[in-house]
């Protein structure tokens, strides 16, 4: 049975609900639907549960609708018109903040995120940053930490997707001497080391299933237990998590615990992609070039209206991180290089499809394909960065220890 039947959001025009693709179905006033804007009073059912929406403003009651009218209105995905139109509600536009830490913006979407970050920095609640890869989640987490009361305390980062479950547990909670093979001495974990400060759990969507209940207990009780220990230790840590995945969909698919998701998303902050905030590109370009140490001549060449327009028209699937890499290339070659076309940036876009051996099981076929991809990727990555592992790991947004492990696994580095 699905954990979510529908999602309802409050908007200026009223509550808008969207049904999930799977499950027994969701119904409004007895009619099955996929998406609609709720009337002043409406009831909904999903699976074996029911919900009811009531608007606060009930100065005008909607006219009763028969079943045919309701079906026709729902197919159009708009709310049925009431007998008498409600007076329009005017709202002052939210200005938000133009900067937050190292982040800059002029767009309404980004400034709204900055305003949420400022509110989050003023409290001690757990924060979940959601956004595509390269949108600046790590910088946002650091900015929240520095703007809060724990600014002078430790800020530790743990990449939940870079380590296997057994090593990640030790990384998070620490271990006692002799807890497992190779544990020659006691080790303090990240939660214990960050006591009094902030721990940033990057890519929390990659957290192995066996560690999810352990992290949930830490968030609820604010105490940890080292691997191999029988005692618990209280910790005073502020938790900020980030993910590029849709954790609601992961919960729906059973890959992420619903209780952990709700415990993490106390303050949810979405970070818009670069294509959703193209008006911010000129400001971001100036900030990046200044950080890269561009000379006044280079800055003038890379901030011309024509070049900025070309940057704004590019897709930027890698978001701000990809834009930064492109500007760095421009500085290296002393030229305003045109943005790379999506197909040119993806060498597999026009590659011939690989042969697939259907006689193998799906799991074995997938394992072999993954091995080939890992080998080809890390080999090309290392070549691109002249064999410098630290630089390659940073460019790939990968933990350096994990990259070393991949290199050894595929025999690419002794």
Short mmCIF file of C-alpha atoms in Angstrom, two decimals:
data_model
loop_
_atom_site.label_atom_id
_atom_site.label_comp_id
_atom_site.label_asym_id
_atom_site.label_seq_id
_atom_site.Cartn_x
_atom_site.Cartn_y
_atom_site.Cartn_z
CA UNK A 1 0.00 0.00 0.00
CA UNK A 2 1.52 3.40 -0.98
CA UNK A 3 2.73 5.68 1.77
CA UNK A 4 1.62 8.82 -0.08
CA UNK A 5 -1.67 9.01 -2.02
CA UNK A 6 -1.48 12.64 -3.01
CA UNK A 7 0.47 15.82 -2.37
CA UNK A 8 -1.31 19.08 -1.53
CA UNK A 9 0.36 22.49 -1.73
CA UNK A 10 -0.98 25.84 -0.61
CA UNK A 11 -0.73 28.45 -3.35
CA UNK A 12 -1.97 32.00 -3.89
CA UNK A 13 -5.06 30.75 -5.78
CA UNK A 14 -5.83 28.06 -3.23
CA UNK A 15 -4.83 24.50 -2.40
CA UNK A 16 -3.59 22.41 -5.35
CA UNK A 17 -3.39 18.63 -5.04
CA UNK A 18 -1.61 16.14 -7.28
CA UNK A 19 -2.26 12.39 -7.19
CA UNK A 20 0.47 9.73 -7.18
CA UNK A 21 0.83 7.57 -10.27
CA UNK A 22 0.49 4.32 -8.35
CA UNK A 23 -1.86 2.98 -5.72
CA UNK A 24 -5.61 2.46 -5.33
CA UNK A 25 -6.33 5.93 -6.64
CA UNK A 26 -7.29 9.30 -5.22
CA UNK A 27 -10.81 10.74 -5.38
CA UNK A 28 -12.29 14.21 -4.87
CA UNK A 29 -16.01 14.30 -4.01
CA UNK A 30 -16.29 10.74 -5.35
CA UNK A 31 -14.53 11.43 -8.68
CA UNK A 32 -11.08 9.96 -9.44
CA UNK A 33 -8.53 12.57 -10.48
CA UNK A 34 -4.84 13.22 -11.07
CA UNK A 35 -4.59 16.92 -10.34
CA UNK A 36 -6.95 19.72 -9.39
CA UNK A 37 -7.36 22.85 -7.33
CA UNK A 38 -9.63 22.25 -4.35
CA UNK A 39 -12.93 24.07 -3.87
CA UNK A 40 -13.69 25.87 -0.61
CA UNK A 41 -14.87 22.59 0.92
CA UNK A 42 -13.96 19.27 -0.63
CA UNK A 43 -13.34 15.75 0.56
CA UNK A 44 -10.72 13.35 -0.84
CA UNK A 45 -10.03 9.67 -0.39
CA UNK A 46 -6.91 7.71 -1.26
CA UNK A 47 -6.72 3.95 -0.83
CA UNK A 48 -8.23 3.28 2.59
CA UNK A 49 -7.77 6.76 4.04
CA UNK A 50 -9.75 9.98 3.71
CA UNK A 51 -8.95 13.67 3.99
CA UNK A 52 -10.91 16.88 3.86
CA UNK A 53 -9.87 20.35 2.77
CA UNK A 54 -11.58 23.44 4.13
CA UNK A 55 -10.52 26.91 3.06
CA UNK A 56 -10.34 29.56 5.76
CA UNK A 57 -12.27 32.13 3.76
CA UNK A 58 -15.89 30.98 3.54
CA UNK A 59 -17.60 34.28 2.81
CA UNK A 60 -19.09 32.79 -0.37
CA UNK A 61 -20.20 29.18 -0.53
CA UNK A 62 -19.69 27.33 -3.85
CA UNK A 63 -22.72 26.27 -5.79
CA UNK A 64 -23.50 22.54 -5.64
CA UNK A 65 -22.28 20.55 -8.63
CA UNK A 66 -23.67 17.39 -10.11
CA UNK A 67 -21.38 14.47 -11.01
CA UNK A 68 -21.11 15.37 -14.72
CA UNK A 69 -20.05 18.95 -13.95
CA UNK A 70 -17.46 17.75 -11.44
CA UNK A 71 -15.98 15.24 -13.91
CA UNK A 72 -15.79 17.87 -16.65
CA UNK A 73 -14.07 20.35 -14.33
CA UNK A 74 -11.58 17.80 -13.07
CA UNK A 75 -10.66 16.69 -16.61
CA UNK A 76 -9.77 20.33 -17.30
CA UNK A 77 -7.64 20.27 -14.12
CA UNK A 78 -9.19 23.46 -12.80
CA UNK A 79 -11.49 24.08 -9.87
CA UNK A 80 -15.23 24.45 -10.68
CA UNK A 81 -16.32 28.06 -10.74
CA UNK A 82 -18.44 29.08 -7.72
CA UNK A 83 -21.77 30.78 -8.15
CA UNK A 84 -20.23 34.10 -7.16
CA UNK A 85 -16.59 34.89 -7.67
CA UNK A 86 -14.55 35.60 -4.57
CA UNK A 87 -12.81 38.97 -4.50
CA UNK A 88 -9.18 38.80 -5.63
CA UNK A 89 -6.60 38.59 -2.87
CA UNK A 90 -3.57 40.77 -3.33
CA UNK A 91 -0.16 39.93 -1.87
CA UNK A 92 2.92 42.03 -1.62
CA UNK A 93 5.75 40.36 -3.58
CA UNK A 94 8.30 38.72 -1.32
CA UNK A 95 11.64 40.38 -1.83
CA UNK A 96 13.83 37.89 0.05
CA UNK A 97 17.60 38.22 0.40
CA UNK A 98 20.00 38.92 -2.47
CA UNK A 99 22.92 37.17 -0.76
CA UNK A 100 23.42 34.47 1.81
CA UNK A 101 26.96 33.51 2.69
CA UNK A 102 28.79 32.95 -0.60
CA UNK A 103 25.52 32.56 -2.51
CA UNK A 104 24.17 35.41 -4.65
CA UNK A 105 20.94 35.85 -6.60
CA UNK A 106 18.43 38.28 -8.05
CA UNK A 107 15.73 35.75 -9.01
CA UNK A 108 12.65 35.33 -6.84
CA UNK A 109 13.13 31.54 -6.55
CA UNK A 110 16.70 31.77 -5.23
CA UNK A 111 15.97 34.69 -2.93
CA UNK A 112 13.07 32.78 -1.41
CA UNK A 113 15.50 29.93 -0.67
CA UNK A 114 17.91 32.41 0.92
CA UNK A 115 15.12 33.70 3.14
CA UNK A 116 14.40 30.15 4.31
CA UNK A 117 18.09 29.61 4.99
CA UNK A 118 18.19 32.74 7.13
CA UNK A 119 15.21 31.49 9.14
CA UNK A 120 16.85 28.08 9.52
CA UNK A 121 20.11 29.65 10.71
CA UNK A 122 18.25 31.41 13.50
CA UNK A 123 17.05 28.13 15.02
CA UNK A 124 18.45 24.69 15.77
CA UNK A 125 16.04 22.59 13.70
CA UNK A 126 17.17 19.85 11.33
CA UNK A 127 17.40 21.09 7.73
CA UNK A 128 16.97 19.15 4.47
CA UNK A 129 18.43 20.81 1.36
CA UNK A 130 16.94 19.47 -1.86
CA UNK A 131 18.22 20.25 -5.35
CA UNK A 132 19.95 18.91 -8.41
CA UNK A 133 23.66 18.13 -8.42
CA UNK A 134 25.71 21.31 -8.59
CA UNK A 135 23.10 23.71 -7.22
CA UNK A 136 25.25 24.66 -4.23
CA UNK A 137 23.87 22.52 -1.41
CA UNK A 138 27.26 22.23 0.31
CA UNK A 139 27.80 25.99 0.24
CA UNK A 140 24.26 26.53 1.49
CA UNK A 141 24.86 24.19 4.44
CA UNK A 142 28.07 25.99 5.36
CA UNK A 143 26.34 29.37 5.06
CA UNK A 144 23.55 28.24 7.40
CA UNK A 145 26.14 27.05 9.92
CA UNK A 146 28.14 30.28 9.76
CA UNK A 147 25.03 32.44 10.13
CA UNK A 148 23.84 30.59 13.23
CA UNK A 149 24.77 30.47 16.90
CA UNK A 150 27.15 27.55 16.27
CA UNK A 151 29.36 29.49 13.83
CA UNK A 152 32.48 29.12 15.97
CA UNK A 153 31.89 25.39 16.61
CA UNK A 154 32.97 22.52 14.31
CA UNK A 155 31.37 21.95 10.89
CA UNK A 156 31.89 18.37 9.71
CA UNK A 157 30.92 16.91 6.33
CA UNK A 158 30.08 13.23 5.76
CA UNK A 159 29.33 12.00 2.23
CA UNK A 160 26.79 9.21 2.74
CA UNK A 161 27.27 7.89 -0.79
CA UNK A 162 31.06 7.59 -0.72
CA UNK A 163 31.52 4.75 1.79
CA UNK A 164 30.07 1.25 2.21
CA UNK A 165 27.68 0.67 5.12
CA UNK A 166 30.20 -0.86 7.54
CA UNK A 167 32.72 1.96 7.12
CA UNK A 168 30.03 4.65 7.06
CA UNK A 169 28.68 3.53 10.44
CA UNK A 170 32.14 3.88 11.95
CA UNK A 171 32.59 7.23 10.22
CA UNK A 172 29.35 8.54 11.70
CA UNK A 173 29.31 7.01 15.18
CA UNK A 174 32.91 5.87 15.80
CA UNK A 175 34.07 2.46 17.07
CA UNK A 176 35.80 0.84 20.00
CA UNK A 177 39.14 -0.90 19.84
CA UNK A 178 38.66 -4.47 18.59
CA UNK A 179 35.08 -3.83 17.42
CA UNK A 180 35.94 -5.42 14.06
CA UNK A 181 38.94 -6.61 12.09
CA UNK A 182 41.31 -3.69 11.65
CA UNK A 183 39.95 -1.66 14.57
CA UNK A 184 43.31 -1.41 16.32
CA UNK A 185 42.28 1.62 18.38
CA UNK A 186 39.21 3.54 19.44
CA UNK A 187 37.93 6.03 16.88
CA UNK A 188 35.76 9.08 17.48
CA UNK A 189 32.92 9.40 14.96
CA UNK A 190 31.73 12.51 13.14
CA UNK A 191 28.73 13.05 15.43
CA UNK A 192 30.94 12.97 18.50
CA UNK A 193 33.62 15.13 16.89
CA UNK A 194 31.05 17.73 15.83
CA UNK A 195 29.61 18.00 19.35
CA UNK A 196 28.45 21.56 19.88
CA UNK A 197 28.57 22.29 16.15
CA UNK A 198 27.00 21.11 12.90
CA UNK A 199 27.24 17.89 10.93
CA UNK A 200 26.42 18.02 7.22
CA UNK A 201 25.16 14.71 5.84
CA UNK A 202 25.65 15.08 2.09
CA UNK A 203 23.71 12.79 -0.28
CA UNK A 204 21.53 11.46 2.53
CA UNK A 205 19.42 9.69 -0.11
CA UNK A 206 22.30 7.23 -0.58
CA UNK A 207 22.30 6.19 3.09
CA UNK A 208 22.18 2.36 3.24
CA UNK A 209 18.91 0.88 4.50
CA UNK A 210 20.57 -0.80 7.49
CA UNK A 211 21.87 2.56 8.78
CA UNK A 212 18.61 4.48 8.41
CA UNK A 213 17.04 3.29 11.72
CA UNK A 214 20.31 4.02 13.55
CA UNK A 215 20.41 7.56 12.23
CA UNK A 216 16.74 7.99 13.12
CA UNK A 217 17.47 7.07 16.75
CA UNK A 218 20.31 9.58 16.85
CA UNK A 219 18.06 12.35 15.54
CA UNK A 220 15.30 11.51 18.01
CA UNK A 221 17.38 10.88 21.14
CA UNK A 222 20.47 13.00 20.38
CA UNK A 223 22.78 10.23 21.54
CA UNK A 224 25.15 7.88 19.73
CA UNK A 225 26.62 4.45 20.41
CA UNK A 226 30.02 3.60 19.03
CA UNK A 227 30.38 0.34 17.11
CA UNK A 228 31.36 -2.32 19.63
CA UNK A 229 30.18 -0.31 22.64
CA UNK A 230 27.26 -1.03 24.99
CA UNK A 231 26.83 2.51 26.26
CA UNK A 232 25.21 5.56 24.71
CA UNK A 233 26.71 9.02 24.70
CA UNK A 234 24.74 12.25 24.42
CA UNK A 235 25.71 14.63 21.61
CA UNK A 236 24.72 18.23 20.99
CA UNK A 237 24.80 18.46 17.20
CA UNK A 238 22.84 20.42 14.63
CA UNK A 239 22.07 18.25 11.55
CA UNK A 240 21.87 19.54 7.99
CA UNK A 241 21.25 16.97 5.25
CA UNK A 242 21.24 17.29 1.47
CA UNK A 243 20.15 15.16 -1.45
CA UNK A 244 19.70 15.38 -5.20
CA UNK A 245 17.02 12.68 -5.07
CA UNK A 246 13.28 13.11 -4.61
CA UNK A 247 13.04 11.56 -1.15
CA UNK A 248 9.24 11.52 -1.29
CA UNK A 249 9.46 9.25 -4.32
CA UNK A 250 12.13 7.16 -2.55
CA UNK A 251 9.77 6.72 0.41
CA UNK A 252 6.96 5.80 -1.96
CA UNK A 253 9.19 3.16 -3.58
CA UNK A 254 10.19 1.74 -0.19
CA UNK A 255 13.87 2.67 -0.52
CA UNK A 256 13.87 5.30 2.22
CA UNK A 257 12.18 5.21 5.62
CA UNK A 258 9.19 7.52 5.91
CA UNK A 259 9.87 8.26 9.59
CA UNK A 260 13.47 9.24 8.84
CA UNK A 261 12.34 11.46 5.96
CA UNK A 262 9.90 13.35 8.18
CA UNK A 263 12.53 13.67 10.91
CA UNK A 264 15.04 15.13 8.43
CA UNK A 265 12.62 17.44 6.63
CA UNK A 266 11.77 19.60 9.64
CA UNK A 267 12.90 22.59 7.58
CA UNK A 268 12.89 21.71 3.89
CA UNK A 269 14.72 24.12 1.60
CA UNK A 270 14.59 23.55 -2.19
CA UNK A 271 17.46 24.96 -4.23
CA UNK A 272 16.41 25.91 -7.79
CA UNK A 273 18.44 24.71 -10.75
CA UNK A 274 20.42 27.19 -12.83
CA UNK A 275 17.98 26.94 -15.74
CA UNK A 276 15.25 28.13 -13.36
CA UNK A 277 17.22 31.23 -12.44
CA UNK A 278 19.03 32.32 -15.61
CA UNK A 279 18.71 35.97 -14.58
CA UNK A 280 21.20 35.19 -11.79
CA UNK A 281 23.95 34.07 -14.19
CA UNK A 282 25.63 37.51 -14.63
CA UNK A 283 25.89 37.94 -10.85
CA UNK A 284 27.11 34.35 -10.36
CA UNK A 285 29.71 34.76 -13.13
CA UNK A 286 31.16 37.84 -11.45
CA UNK A 287 31.33 36.07 -8.09
CA UNK A 288 32.99 32.95 -9.59
CA UNK A 289 35.54 34.95 -11.60
CA UNK A 290 36.46 36.99 -8.54
CA UNK A 291 36.95 33.75 -6.58
CA UNK A 292 39.15 32.35 -9.35
CA UNK A 293 41.38 35.43 -9.23
CA UNK A 294 40.49 36.82 -12.64
CA UNK A 295 42.31 40.00 -13.67
CA UNK A 296 40.31 43.13 -14.61
CA UNK A 297 41.03 42.40 -18.29
CA UNK A 298 39.77 38.82 -17.98
CA UNK A 299 36.75 39.98 -16.03
CA UNK A 300 35.86 42.50 -18.75
CA UNK A 301 36.22 39.86 -21.50
CA UNK A 302 34.06 37.28 -19.72
CA UNK A 303 31.25 39.63 -18.66
CA UNK A 304 30.35 41.16 -22.02
CA UNK A 305 26.59 41.21 -22.78
CA UNK A 306 27.04 38.86 -25.74
CA UNK A 307 28.96 36.25 -23.72
CA UNK A 308 26.55 36.45 -20.78
CA UNK A 309 23.59 35.99 -23.14
CA UNK A 310 25.18 32.82 -24.53
CA UNK A 311 25.71 31.55 -21.00
CA UNK A 312 22.09 32.24 -20.15
CA UNK A 313 20.89 30.27 -23.18
CA UNK A 314 22.92 27.16 -22.30
CA UNK A 315 21.31 24.16 -20.58
CA UNK A 316 23.79 23.71 -17.70
CA UNK A 317 22.70 20.23 -16.53
CA UNK A 318 25.53 20.41 -13.98
CA UNK A 319 24.19 23.76 -12.72
CA UNK A 320 26.56 26.20 -10.97
CA UNK A 321 29.34 23.63 -10.69
CA UNK A 322 29.35 23.14 -14.46
CA UNK A 323 29.29 26.91 -15.02
CA UNK A 324 32.28 27.30 -12.71
CA UNK A 325 34.23 24.63 -14.60
CA UNK A 326 33.46 26.36 -17.91
CA UNK A 327 34.62 29.74 -16.63
CA UNK A 328 37.81 28.17 -15.31
CA UNK A 329 38.47 26.74 -18.79
CA UNK A 330 37.91 30.20 -20.24
CA UNK A 331 40.57 31.59 -17.91
CA UNK A 332 43.00 28.81 -18.82
CA UNK A 333 42.61 29.40 -22.58
CA UNK A 334 42.30 33.19 -22.20
CA UNK A 335 39.15 33.20 -24.32
CA UNK A 336 35.39 33.48 -23.98
CA UNK A 337 34.69 29.89 -25.01
CA UNK A 338 31.12 29.10 -26.11
CA UNK A 339 29.17 26.87 -23.71
CA UNK A 340 29.46 23.18 -24.54
CA UNK A 341 26.41 21.79 -26.31
CA UNK A 342 24.61 19.06 -24.36
CA UNK A 343 25.38 16.37 -26.94
CA UNK A 344 29.04 17.37 -27.12
CA UNK A 345 29.30 17.27 -23.34
CA UNK A 346 27.91 13.74 -23.32
CA UNK A 347 30.26 11.41 -25.22
CA UNK A 348 27.69 8.62 -25.02
CA UNK A 349 24.97 10.64 -26.78
CA UNK A 350 25.86 9.28 -30.22
CA UNK A 351 27.75 6.16 -29.16
CA UNK A 352 26.73 2.82 -30.56
CA UNK A 353 24.69 0.78 -28.06
CA UNK A 354 26.62 -1.89 -26.20
CA UNK A 355 25.80 -5.53 -26.84
CA UNK A 356 23.68 -7.05 -24.09
CA UNK A 357 23.86 -10.73 -23.17
CA UNK A 358 20.24 -11.57 -22.34
CA UNK A 359 21.23 -15.07 -21.21
CA UNK A 360 22.60 -13.53 -17.99
CA UNK A 361 20.44 -12.56 -15.05
CA UNK A 362 19.53 -8.92 -14.71
CA UNK A 363 21.68 -8.54 -11.59
CA UNK A 364 24.77 -10.04 -13.24
CA UNK A 365 24.31 -8.04 -16.43
CA UNK A 366 23.92 -4.85 -14.42
CA UNK A 367 27.02 -5.64 -12.34
CA UNK A 368 29.15 -6.11 -15.44
CA UNK A 369 27.86 -2.93 -17.06
CA UNK A 370 28.60 -0.98 -13.88
CA UNK A 371 32.15 -2.32 -13.77
CA UNK A 372 32.74 -1.22 -17.36
CA UNK A 373 31.33 2.24 -16.64
CA UNK A 374 33.38 2.69 -13.45
CA UNK A 375 36.58 1.67 -15.25
CA UNK A 376 36.00 3.97 -18.22
CA UNK A 377 34.88 6.91 -16.09
CA UNK A 378 37.70 6.93 -13.53
CA UNK A 379 40.28 6.32 -16.29
CA UNK A 380 39.02 9.32 -18.27
CA UNK A 381 38.67 11.40 -15.09
CA UNK A 382 42.25 10.77 -14.01
CA UNK A 383 43.55 11.49 -17.51
CA UNK A 384 41.61 14.76 -17.65
CA UNK A 385 43.27 15.97 -14.44
CA UNK A 386 46.77 14.79 -15.20
CA UNK A 387 46.75 11.95 -12.68
CA UNK A 388 46.03 14.25 -9.72
CA UNK A 389 43.62 12.24 -7.60
CA UNK A 390 42.63 15.03 -5.22
CA UNK A 391 41.84 17.40 -8.07
CA UNK A 392 39.94 14.68 -9.95
CA UNK A 393 37.88 13.77 -6.88
CA UNK A 394 36.95 17.40 -6.28
CA UNK A 395 35.90 17.89 -9.92
CA UNK A 396 33.79 14.70 -9.81
CA UNK A 397 32.23 15.70 -6.45
CA UNK A 398 33.54 12.41 -5.05
CA UNK A 399 35.30 11.55 -1.82
CA UNK A 400 39.03 11.13 -2.44
CA UNK A 401 39.18 7.89 -0.44
CA UNK A 402 36.37 6.41 -2.52
CA UNK A 403 38.12 7.41 -5.77
CA UNK A 404 41.30 5.69 -4.56
CA UNK A 405 39.22 2.59 -3.89
CA UNK A 406 37.79 2.63 -7.43
CA UNK A 407 41.25 3.09 -8.91
CA UNK A 408 42.61 0.09 -7.00
CA UNK A 409 39.54 -2.01 -7.82
CA UNK A 410 40.06 -1.52 -11.55
CA UNK A 411 43.85 -1.68 -11.46
CA UNK A 412 44.31 1.89 -12.63
CA UNK A 413 46.63 2.96 -9.83
CA UNK A 414 48.94 1.03 -7.56
#
